[in-house]
Short mmCIF file of C-alpha atoms and ligand atoms in Angstrom, two decimals:
data_model
loop_
_atom_site.label_atom_id
_atom_site.label_comp_id
_atom_site.label_asym_id
_atom_site.label_seq_id
_atom_site.Cartn_x
_atom_site.Cartn_y
_atom_site.Cartn_z
CA UNK A 1 22.39 -80.58 -105.47
CA UNK A 2 25.19 -79.47 -103.10
CA UNK A 3 23.22 -75.74 -102.86
CA UNK A 4 20.40 -77.88 -101.69
CA UNK A 5 21.70 -79.12 -98.46
CA UNK A 6 23.66 -76.32 -97.85
CA UNK A 7 20.57 -74.36 -97.64
CA UNK A 8 19.02 -76.72 -95.62
CA UNK A 9 21.79 -76.66 -92.82
CA UNK A 10 21.86 -73.12 -93.19
CA UNK A 11 18.28 -72.90 -92.18
CA UNK A 12 18.51 -75.29 -89.69
CA UNK A 13 21.77 -73.34 -88.06
CA UNK A 14 19.89 -70.24 -87.64
CA UNK A 15 16.91 -71.88 -86.50
CA UNK A 16 19.00 -73.36 -84.01
CA UNK A 17 20.91 -70.22 -83.17
CA UNK A 18 17.79 -67.95 -82.41
CA UNK A 19 16.23 -70.73 -80.25
CA UNK A 20 19.52 -71.52 -78.12
CA UNK A 21 21.31 -69.03 -77.92
CA UNK A 22 21.72 -68.81 -74.31
CA UNK A 23 22.13 -72.44 -74.18
CA UNK A 24 25.37 -74.13 -73.30
CA UNK A 25 25.12 -76.55 -76.44
CA UNK A 26 24.64 -73.91 -79.22
CA UNK A 27 28.45 -73.64 -79.62
CA UNK A 28 28.59 -77.36 -80.17
CA UNK A 29 25.85 -77.79 -82.45
CA UNK A 30 27.17 -74.56 -84.58
CA UNK A 31 30.87 -76.24 -84.56
CA UNK A 32 29.11 -79.57 -85.82
CA UNK A 33 27.01 -78.45 -88.51
CA UNK A 34 30.38 -76.41 -89.82
CA UNK A 35 31.71 -79.63 -89.67
CA UNK A 36 29.31 -81.11 -91.49
CA UNK A 37 29.32 -78.43 -94.10
CA UNK A 38 33.04 -78.92 -94.94
CA UNK A 39 32.09 -82.58 -95.42
CA UNK A 40 29.28 -82.30 -97.78
CA UNK A 41 31.93 -80.30 -100.41
CA UNK A 42 33.63 -83.67 -100.39
CA UNK A 43 30.44 -85.73 -100.69
CA UNK A 44 31.06 -87.82 -103.48
CA UNK A 45 34.06 -89.40 -101.50
CA UNK A 46 32.40 -89.99 -97.99
CA UNK A 47 29.15 -90.65 -98.81
CA UNK A 48 29.30 -93.54 -96.35
CA UNK A 49 31.17 -92.40 -93.56
CA UNK A 50 29.28 -89.17 -93.61
CA UNK A 51 25.67 -90.70 -93.57
CA UNK A 52 26.66 -92.60 -90.63
CA UNK A 53 28.31 -89.61 -88.71
CA UNK A 54 25.33 -87.56 -88.98
CA UNK A 55 23.19 -89.95 -87.52
CA UNK A 56 25.09 -90.28 -84.66
CA UNK A 57 24.83 -86.63 -84.83
CA UNK A 58 21.19 -86.68 -84.86
CA UNK A 59 20.94 -89.20 -82.37
CA UNK A 60 23.26 -86.75 -79.95
CA UNK A 61 20.59 -84.24 -80.66
CA UNK A 62 17.65 -85.87 -79.85
CA UNK A 63 19.25 -87.27 -76.75
CA UNK A 64 19.27 -83.38 -75.64
CA UNK A 65 16.35 -82.58 -76.84
CA UNK A 66 14.99 -85.44 -74.27
CA UNK A 67 17.02 -83.60 -71.60
CA UNK A 68 15.39 -80.25 -71.68
CA UNK A 69 13.08 -79.73 -68.78
CA UNK A 70 9.30 -78.85 -69.07
CA UNK A 71 10.44 -75.43 -67.97
CA UNK A 72 11.95 -75.01 -71.45
CA UNK A 73 8.85 -76.03 -73.42
CA UNK A 74 9.42 -72.95 -75.90
CA UNK A 75 12.90 -73.93 -76.47
CA UNK A 76 12.02 -77.63 -76.63
CA UNK A 77 9.14 -77.46 -79.62
CA UNK A 78 11.76 -75.08 -81.41
CA UNK A 79 14.21 -77.52 -81.32
CA UNK A 80 11.62 -80.44 -82.32
CA UNK A 81 11.44 -78.32 -85.32
CA UNK A 82 15.03 -78.54 -85.73
CA UNK A 83 14.99 -82.28 -85.37
CA UNK A 84 12.35 -82.76 -88.03
CA UNK A 85 14.46 -80.28 -90.36
CA UNK A 86 17.56 -82.62 -89.59
CA UNK A 87 15.40 -85.39 -90.61
CA UNK A 88 14.57 -83.89 -93.55
CA UNK A 89 18.29 -83.61 -94.28
CA UNK A 90 18.81 -87.04 -93.98
CA UNK A 91 16.48 -87.84 -96.03
CA UNK A 92 17.35 -85.69 -99.07
CA UNK A 93 20.66 -87.32 -98.57
CA UNK A 94 19.48 -90.92 -99.04
CA UNK A 95 17.32 -89.77 -101.95
CA UNK A 96 20.64 -88.13 -103.49
CA UNK A 97 22.48 -91.29 -102.46
CA UNK A 98 20.18 -93.24 -104.90
CA UNK A 99 20.65 -90.61 -107.78
CA UNK A 100 24.70 -91.01 -107.43
CA UNK A 101 26.97 -93.95 -107.90
CA UNK A 102 28.44 -93.65 -104.58
CA UNK A 103 28.01 -96.43 -102.52
CA UNK A 104 24.98 -96.37 -100.15
CA UNK A 105 24.77 -96.75 -96.66
CA UNK A 106 21.78 -99.24 -96.59
CA UNK A 107 22.11 -102.55 -98.85
CA UNK A 108 20.81 -101.83 -102.19
CA UNK A 109 19.96 -104.05 -104.92
CA UNK A 110 19.81 -103.38 -108.65
CA UNK A 111 16.88 -105.80 -109.54
CA UNK A 112 14.93 -103.44 -106.85
CA UNK A 113 14.78 -100.36 -109.57
CA UNK A 114 14.65 -103.27 -112.12
CA UNK A 115 18.04 -102.51 -113.73
CA UNK A 116 17.88 -106.18 -114.63
CA UNK A 117 14.44 -106.62 -115.27
CA UNK A 118 14.57 -108.50 -118.88
CA UNK A 119 16.74 -111.34 -116.75
CA UNK A 120 14.25 -111.20 -113.83
CA UNK A 121 10.83 -111.75 -115.49
CA UNK A 122 12.63 -114.67 -117.44
CA UNK A 123 13.35 -116.27 -113.85
CA UNK A 124 9.69 -115.61 -112.35
CA UNK A 125 9.12 -119.42 -112.77
CA UNK A 126 10.46 -120.54 -109.01
CA UNK A 127 8.67 -117.79 -107.66
CA UNK A 128 4.83 -119.15 -108.48
CA UNK A 129 5.66 -122.21 -107.21
CA UNK A 130 6.53 -120.79 -104.06
CA UNK A 131 3.06 -118.93 -103.76
CA UNK A 132 1.09 -122.04 -104.11
CA UNK A 133 2.54 -123.48 -100.67
CA UNK A 134 2.47 -120.31 -98.80
CA UNK A 135 4.32 -121.49 -95.57
CA UNK A 136 6.21 -117.65 -95.32
CA UNK A 137 6.31 -114.91 -92.67
CA UNK A 138 8.38 -111.89 -92.49
CA UNK A 139 11.81 -112.25 -91.02
CA UNK A 140 13.36 -108.84 -91.76
CA UNK A 141 13.67 -105.86 -94.29
CA UNK A 142 16.33 -106.78 -96.24
CA UNK A 143 17.10 -103.57 -98.70
CA UNK A 144 15.36 -100.27 -99.19
CA UNK A 145 15.36 -98.09 -102.19
CA UNK A 146 14.18 -94.64 -102.50
CA UNK A 147 13.38 -94.71 -106.07
CA UNK A 148 11.67 -91.19 -106.74
CA UNK A 149 10.72 -88.09 -105.07
CA UNK A 150 7.20 -86.41 -106.13
CA UNK A 151 6.59 -83.93 -103.33
CA UNK A 152 2.89 -84.83 -102.85
CA UNK A 153 2.96 -85.75 -99.02
CA UNK A 154 0.14 -88.79 -99.05
CA UNK A 155 -0.17 -91.00 -102.01
CA UNK A 156 -0.34 -94.53 -103.50
CA UNK A 157 2.27 -95.91 -105.78
CA UNK A 158 2.37 -100.08 -107.26
CA UNK A 159 2.48 -102.10 -109.67
CA UNK A 160 0.30 -104.86 -110.79
CA UNK A 161 0.64 -106.88 -107.54
CA UNK A 162 -0.50 -110.21 -109.22
CA UNK A 163 1.04 -110.26 -113.02
CA UNK A 164 4.05 -109.87 -115.03
CA UNK A 165 3.22 -106.82 -116.10
CA UNK A 166 6.05 -103.75 -115.64
CA UNK A 167 3.66 -100.88 -115.34
CA UNK A 168 3.76 -98.73 -112.68
CA UNK A 169 0.88 -97.27 -111.31
CA UNK A 170 0.82 -93.52 -109.33
CA UNK A 171 -2.18 -91.98 -107.13
CA UNK A 172 -0.82 -88.81 -106.65
CA UNK A 173 -2.46 -87.93 -103.42
CA UNK A 174 -5.53 -88.73 -101.40
CA UNK A 175 -8.49 -88.11 -103.94
CA UNK A 176 -8.86 -87.06 -107.55
CA UNK A 177 -10.23 -88.93 -110.84
CA UNK A 178 -7.05 -89.28 -112.61
CA UNK A 179 -3.91 -91.81 -111.93
CA UNK A 180 -1.03 -92.00 -114.13
CA UNK A 181 0.43 -95.24 -115.48
CA UNK A 182 4.06 -95.78 -116.33
CA UNK A 183 5.00 -98.33 -119.24
CA UNK A 184 7.92 -99.39 -116.80
CA UNK A 185 9.74 -98.34 -113.56
CA UNK A 186 12.60 -96.67 -115.33
CA UNK A 187 10.21 -94.48 -117.01
CA UNK A 188 9.16 -93.11 -113.45
CA UNK A 189 12.91 -93.06 -111.93
CA UNK A 190 14.77 -91.46 -115.15
CA UNK A 191 12.40 -88.66 -115.98
CA UNK A 192 11.56 -85.65 -113.56
CA UNK A 193 7.70 -85.60 -112.41
CA UNK A 194 5.07 -87.33 -114.22
CA UNK A 195 6.13 -86.54 -117.77
CA UNK A 196 6.28 -89.93 -118.85
CA UNK A 197 3.08 -91.30 -117.90
CA UNK A 198 -0.13 -92.46 -119.21
CA UNK A 199 -3.31 -90.23 -117.64
CA UNK A 200 -6.32 -92.68 -117.00
CA UNK A 201 -9.41 -91.02 -115.77
CA UNK A 202 -11.35 -92.93 -113.86
CA UNK A 203 -15.51 -92.97 -114.14
CA UNK A 204 -15.72 -92.02 -110.54
CA UNK A 205 -13.07 -90.73 -108.14
CA UNK A 206 -11.04 -92.39 -105.66
CA UNK A 207 -10.49 -91.87 -102.16
CA UNK A 208 -7.76 -92.54 -99.92
CA UNK A 209 -4.85 -94.64 -100.83
CA UNK A 210 -6.52 -98.09 -99.99
CA UNK A 211 -6.35 -99.17 -103.66
CA UNK A 212 -4.59 -102.05 -105.75
CA UNK A 213 -3.91 -103.31 -109.31
CA UNK A 214 -4.19 -107.13 -109.24
CA UNK A 215 -4.41 -109.10 -112.41
CA UNK A 216 -5.06 -106.50 -114.86
CA UNK A 217 -7.84 -104.84 -112.45
CA UNK A 218 -7.57 -101.74 -110.06
CA UNK A 219 -9.61 -102.22 -107.24
CA UNK A 220 -10.70 -98.74 -105.94
CA UNK A 221 -12.41 -97.14 -102.78
CA UNK A 222 -15.20 -94.43 -104.04
CA UNK A 223 -16.53 -92.93 -100.91
CA UNK A 224 -18.95 -90.38 -102.45
CA UNK A 225 -21.73 -90.97 -102.20
CA UNK A 226 -20.99 -93.73 -100.19
CA UNK A 227 -18.20 -96.39 -99.92
CA UNK A 228 -18.20 -98.37 -102.78
CA UNK A 229 -15.51 -100.74 -103.90
CA UNK A 230 -15.04 -100.54 -107.64
CA UNK A 231 -13.02 -103.26 -110.12
CA UNK A 232 -11.97 -101.35 -113.40
CA UNK A 233 -10.60 -103.26 -115.92
CA UNK A 234 -7.46 -101.67 -117.31
CA UNK A 235 -7.06 -102.72 -120.54
CA UNK A 236 -10.42 -101.46 -121.98
CA UNK A 237 -11.00 -98.95 -119.45
CA UNK A 238 -14.44 -100.29 -118.45
CA UNK A 239 -16.01 -100.68 -114.86
CA UNK A 240 -15.98 -104.43 -114.57
CA UNK A 241 -18.07 -104.52 -111.29
CA UNK A 242 -19.03 -102.51 -107.92
CA UNK A 243 -20.08 -103.33 -104.65
CA UNK A 244 -21.21 -101.03 -101.47
CA UNK A 245 -18.83 -101.72 -98.52
CA UNK A 246 -20.07 -102.17 -94.81
CA UNK A 247 -18.23 -99.14 -93.78
CA UNK A 248 -21.09 -97.02 -93.42
CA UNK A 249 -19.40 -94.86 -90.80
CA UNK A 250 -16.20 -93.10 -91.50
CA UNK A 251 -13.94 -94.56 -88.96
CA UNK A 252 -10.51 -94.20 -90.18
CA UNK A 253 -8.47 -97.39 -90.02
CA UNK A 254 -5.27 -96.28 -89.54
CA UNK A 255 -5.16 -93.30 -87.13
CA UNK A 256 -1.81 -92.08 -88.74
CA UNK A 257 -3.26 -92.31 -92.22
CA UNK A 258 -6.49 -90.54 -91.49
CA UNK A 259 -7.86 -90.42 -95.16
CA UNK A 260 -8.13 -94.30 -95.61
CA UNK A 261 -11.86 -95.79 -93.85
CA UNK A 262 -10.99 -99.06 -96.28
CA UNK A 263 -7.65 -100.67 -97.31
CA UNK A 264 -7.00 -103.15 -99.86
CA UNK A 265 -4.43 -106.01 -99.78
CA UNK A 266 -3.34 -108.82 -102.13
CA UNK A 267 -1.42 -111.92 -100.82
CA UNK A 268 -0.56 -115.01 -102.27
CA UNK A 269 -3.94 -115.99 -101.91
CA UNK A 270 -6.30 -113.42 -102.81
CA UNK A 271 -7.91 -110.49 -101.74
CA UNK A 272 -8.40 -108.80 -98.49
CA UNK A 273 -9.92 -105.34 -96.90
CA UNK A 274 -8.59 -103.78 -93.77
CA UNK A 275 -11.61 -101.19 -92.58
CA UNK A 276 -13.35 -100.28 -88.91
CA UNK A 277 -16.86 -100.35 -87.68
CA UNK A 278 -18.77 -98.37 -85.02
CA UNK A 279 -19.04 -101.87 -83.13
CA UNK A 280 -15.23 -102.03 -82.70
CA UNK A 281 -13.89 -98.91 -83.35
CA UNK A 282 -10.22 -99.58 -81.52
CA UNK A 283 -9.27 -101.93 -83.43
CA UNK A 284 -8.64 -102.89 -87.27
CA UNK A 285 -11.10 -105.56 -88.86
CA UNK A 286 -10.22 -107.77 -91.71
CA UNK A 287 -12.14 -109.36 -94.53
CA UNK A 288 -11.63 -111.71 -97.09
CA UNK A 289 -12.84 -110.65 -100.45
CA UNK A 290 -13.44 -112.69 -103.72
CA UNK A 291 -11.56 -110.92 -106.35
CA UNK A 292 -14.46 -111.80 -109.06
CA UNK A 293 -17.35 -111.13 -107.44
CA UNK A 294 -16.17 -108.69 -104.63
CA UNK A 295 -18.37 -110.59 -102.18
CA UNK A 296 -17.16 -110.85 -98.65
CA UNK A 297 -16.05 -114.31 -97.71
CA UNK A 298 -15.08 -113.94 -94.04
CA UNK A 299 -14.63 -111.28 -91.43
CA UNK A 300 -12.28 -111.15 -88.51
CA UNK A 301 -12.09 -108.77 -85.69
CA UNK A 302 -8.34 -108.49 -84.97
CA UNK A 303 -6.61 -107.31 -81.96
CA UNK A 304 -4.44 -104.64 -83.80
CA UNK A 305 -5.10 -101.52 -82.58
CA UNK A 306 -6.12 -98.45 -84.51
CA UNK A 307 -4.20 -95.97 -82.63
CA UNK A 308 -0.80 -95.13 -84.32
CA UNK A 309 -1.17 -97.27 -87.07
CA UNK A 310 0.03 -95.91 -90.08
CA UNK A 311 -0.58 -98.65 -92.45
CA UNK A 312 -0.67 -102.70 -93.07
CA UNK A 313 -0.28 -105.62 -95.64
CA UNK A 314 -0.99 -109.06 -95.66
CA UNK A 315 1.19 -111.84 -96.26
CA UNK A 316 0.17 -115.69 -96.75
CA UNK A 317 -3.17 -115.02 -94.66
CA UNK A 318 -1.16 -112.70 -91.81
CA UNK A 319 -1.98 -109.30 -91.34
CA UNK A 320 1.19 -106.99 -90.22
CA UNK A 321 0.14 -103.64 -89.14
CA UNK A 322 2.98 -101.05 -89.14
CA UNK A 323 2.80 -98.62 -86.30
CA UNK A 324 4.76 -95.00 -85.95
CA UNK A 325 4.62 -92.26 -83.26
CA UNK A 326 3.99 -88.58 -84.31
CA UNK A 327 7.50 -87.70 -83.16
CA UNK A 328 10.48 -89.01 -84.30
CA UNK A 329 10.44 -92.81 -84.10
CA UNK A 330 11.09 -95.84 -86.64
CA UNK A 331 8.15 -97.41 -88.28
CA UNK A 332 7.85 -100.74 -86.80
CA UNK A 333 5.55 -103.90 -87.45
CA UNK A 334 4.08 -103.99 -84.14
CA UNK A 335 0.96 -106.06 -84.40
CA UNK A 336 0.05 -109.29 -86.29
CA UNK A 337 -2.92 -111.30 -87.22
CA UNK A 338 -2.90 -114.87 -88.52
CA UNK A 339 -6.14 -115.93 -89.62
CA UNK A 340 -4.97 -119.19 -89.41
CA UNK A 341 -3.65 -119.21 -85.79
CA UNK A 342 -0.24 -120.05 -86.55
CA UNK A 343 1.74 -116.97 -86.78
CA UNK A 344 1.46 -114.81 -83.33
CA UNK A 345 2.49 -111.52 -81.81
CA UNK A 346 4.87 -113.47 -79.40
CA UNK A 347 6.38 -115.61 -82.15
CA UNK A 348 6.68 -112.99 -85.10
CA UNK A 349 10.01 -110.80 -84.69
CA UNK A 350 9.18 -107.12 -84.20
CA UNK A 351 10.76 -105.85 -87.57
CA UNK A 352 11.60 -102.04 -87.87
CA UNK A 353 11.71 -100.36 -91.37
CA UNK A 354 15.71 -98.94 -92.13
CA UNK A 355 14.76 -95.47 -91.51
CA UNK A 356 12.23 -92.72 -90.32
CA UNK A 357 11.18 -90.14 -92.90
CA UNK A 358 7.50 -89.62 -92.08
CA UNK A 359 4.24 -91.69 -92.07
CA UNK A 360 4.17 -94.50 -95.12
CA UNK A 361 0.59 -93.29 -96.50
CA UNK A 362 0.39 -96.30 -98.38
CA UNK A 363 2.25 -99.97 -98.44
CA UNK A 364 1.58 -102.33 -100.36
CA UNK A 365 2.76 -105.64 -100.86
CA UNK A 366 4.05 -107.48 -103.95
CA UNK A 367 3.92 -111.56 -103.35
CA UNK A 368 5.53 -112.27 -106.34
CA UNK A 369 8.52 -109.88 -105.84
CA UNK A 370 8.58 -109.86 -102.11
CA UNK A 371 8.54 -106.08 -102.24
CA UNK A 372 7.01 -103.60 -100.37
CA UNK A 373 5.99 -100.44 -102.69
CA UNK A 374 5.66 -97.42 -99.80
CA UNK A 375 4.92 -93.92 -100.11
CA UNK A 376 6.75 -92.22 -97.26
CA UNK A 377 6.12 -88.20 -96.81
CA UNK A 378 6.48 -87.94 -100.80
CA UNK A 379 9.16 -90.14 -101.54
CA UNK A 380 8.39 -93.66 -103.13
CA UNK A 381 10.22 -96.45 -101.75
CA UNK A 382 10.76 -100.23 -102.49
CA UNK A 383 11.35 -102.23 -99.29
CA UNK A 384 12.81 -105.72 -100.15
CA UNK A 385 11.52 -108.17 -97.41
CA UNK A 386 13.58 -111.42 -96.14
CA UNK A 387 11.25 -114.02 -95.54
CA UNK A 388 11.22 -117.09 -93.59
CA UNK A 389 9.33 -120.59 -92.88
CA UNK A 390 6.28 -120.14 -90.67
CA UNK A 391 7.43 -123.96 -89.51
CA UNK A 392 10.95 -122.73 -88.55
CA UNK A 393 8.86 -120.79 -85.46
C1 NAG B 401 -6.75 -84.04 -109.82
O1 NAG B 401 -5.33 -83.36 -109.99
C2 NAG B 401 -5.24 -82.71 -110.96
C3 NAG B 401 -3.33 -82.26 -110.78
O2 NAG B 401 -3.16 -82.00 -109.34
C4 NAG B 401 -5.59 -81.24 -110.41
O3 NAG B 401 -5.42 -80.08 -111.41
C5 NAG B 401 -7.55 -81.75 -110.67
O4 NAG B 401 -8.07 -80.47 -110.08
C6 NAG B 401 -7.46 -83.02 -109.62
N1 NAG B 401 -8.81 -83.22 -109.82
C7 NAG B 401 -9.68 -83.78 -108.81
C8 NAG B 401 -11.18 -83.93 -109.19
O5 NAG B 401 -9.63 -83.43 -107.84
C1 NAG B 402 -13.67 -105.38 -121.41
O1 NAG B 402 -12.82 -106.61 -121.15
C2 NAG B 402 -13.56 -107.71 -120.59
C3 NAG B 402 -12.59 -108.78 -120.29
O2 NAG B 402 -11.19 -108.58 -121.21
C4 NAG B 402 -14.97 -107.91 -121.00
O3 NAG B 402 -15.68 -109.02 -120.48
C5 NAG B 402 -15.72 -106.59 -121.38
O4 NAG B 402 -16.91 -107.16 -121.83
C6 NAG B 402 -14.99 -105.54 -122.19
N1 NAG B 402 -15.76 -104.48 -122.00
C7 NAG B 402 -16.30 -103.76 -122.98
C8 NAG B 402 -17.00 -102.39 -122.74
O5 NAG B 402 -15.49 -103.55 -124.34
#
């Protein structure tokens, strides 16, 4: 793995040298890069310090890029390319951190990867009590863990969001007719690729990353020949129900995840759908679904823009929309909409995700665990949420 990092850095330093041979900071960058190469050699001892210095270095580069004036548009573009290389190195480091026992620089909880899965499942009772009252909202993201790297840029991974099942499901891509089922999380993390998975072939292909698994059923989106919601029984692998969805025009619901026209979410109280309509092209619409019949019970026009949204999820009846921008910024929850009108944008904290890689192509909230299962540019990530009472507002 040292080889991989050194190669990344070599490529990066080559790019930077070609582009910036006249520039005053070429030498500086070169010097810093070789320093980092040296440090990679003592990787295991220095993971923590190295990471934070690397980030500092990256921030300095970003500042320099911002400083370049317009005339040097060409240089600017190339440097932006270099920047994305830096981010890739950084992400690779994060992933490697989870693969070796060195201390990580973001708090990591073993429970996130199911090390204590047996114990955890015996302690599930108190959580169900909490589900009933549902007065919580997000306070912050407490921890993250990259559990897997699958290369496919966009996809979905999730557990059954409302059952004791340890099974994990992978939708590898943004459209196919086959999904992958793992008996437990460790079958995904401890073996390469998808070898430990059972394949489940669905009766109709799925489209996008808006699907979810809820109480033993897979709810998924089909968009050919028209938008349809399919409720699929994962036990006997039959279609339990299906419904047309009033999203007749193809308007992506998040501009940064354009493959999603309908996105399903589960919260403590039931099922939700986020979608866009021709009448309200600029803002995300929210609907509450009956999990049994798939009927739409109620609909809301939210004030949350589609522009620059990458994904969204619902907690206790509040929609949280995650935004990003094309160039180097961190994902953040920047719009909330509470169907009960308690949590408002002004009262909700601006929650930043710990790091920036690409765009989250899917984010699924698990009410039982207070986790987000996210797929970010080929990496499968768990975020652990810190919650607070709405009444503390
Ligand atoms: C589904 O994915 C597999 C593996 O990537 C691919 O071989 C197959 O052609 C895909 N099928 C469809 C219907 O897209
Ligand atoms: C599948 O299981 C559900 C309930 O578990 C049952 O209602 C349904 O009839 C079953 N379908 C088939 C084809 O066995």
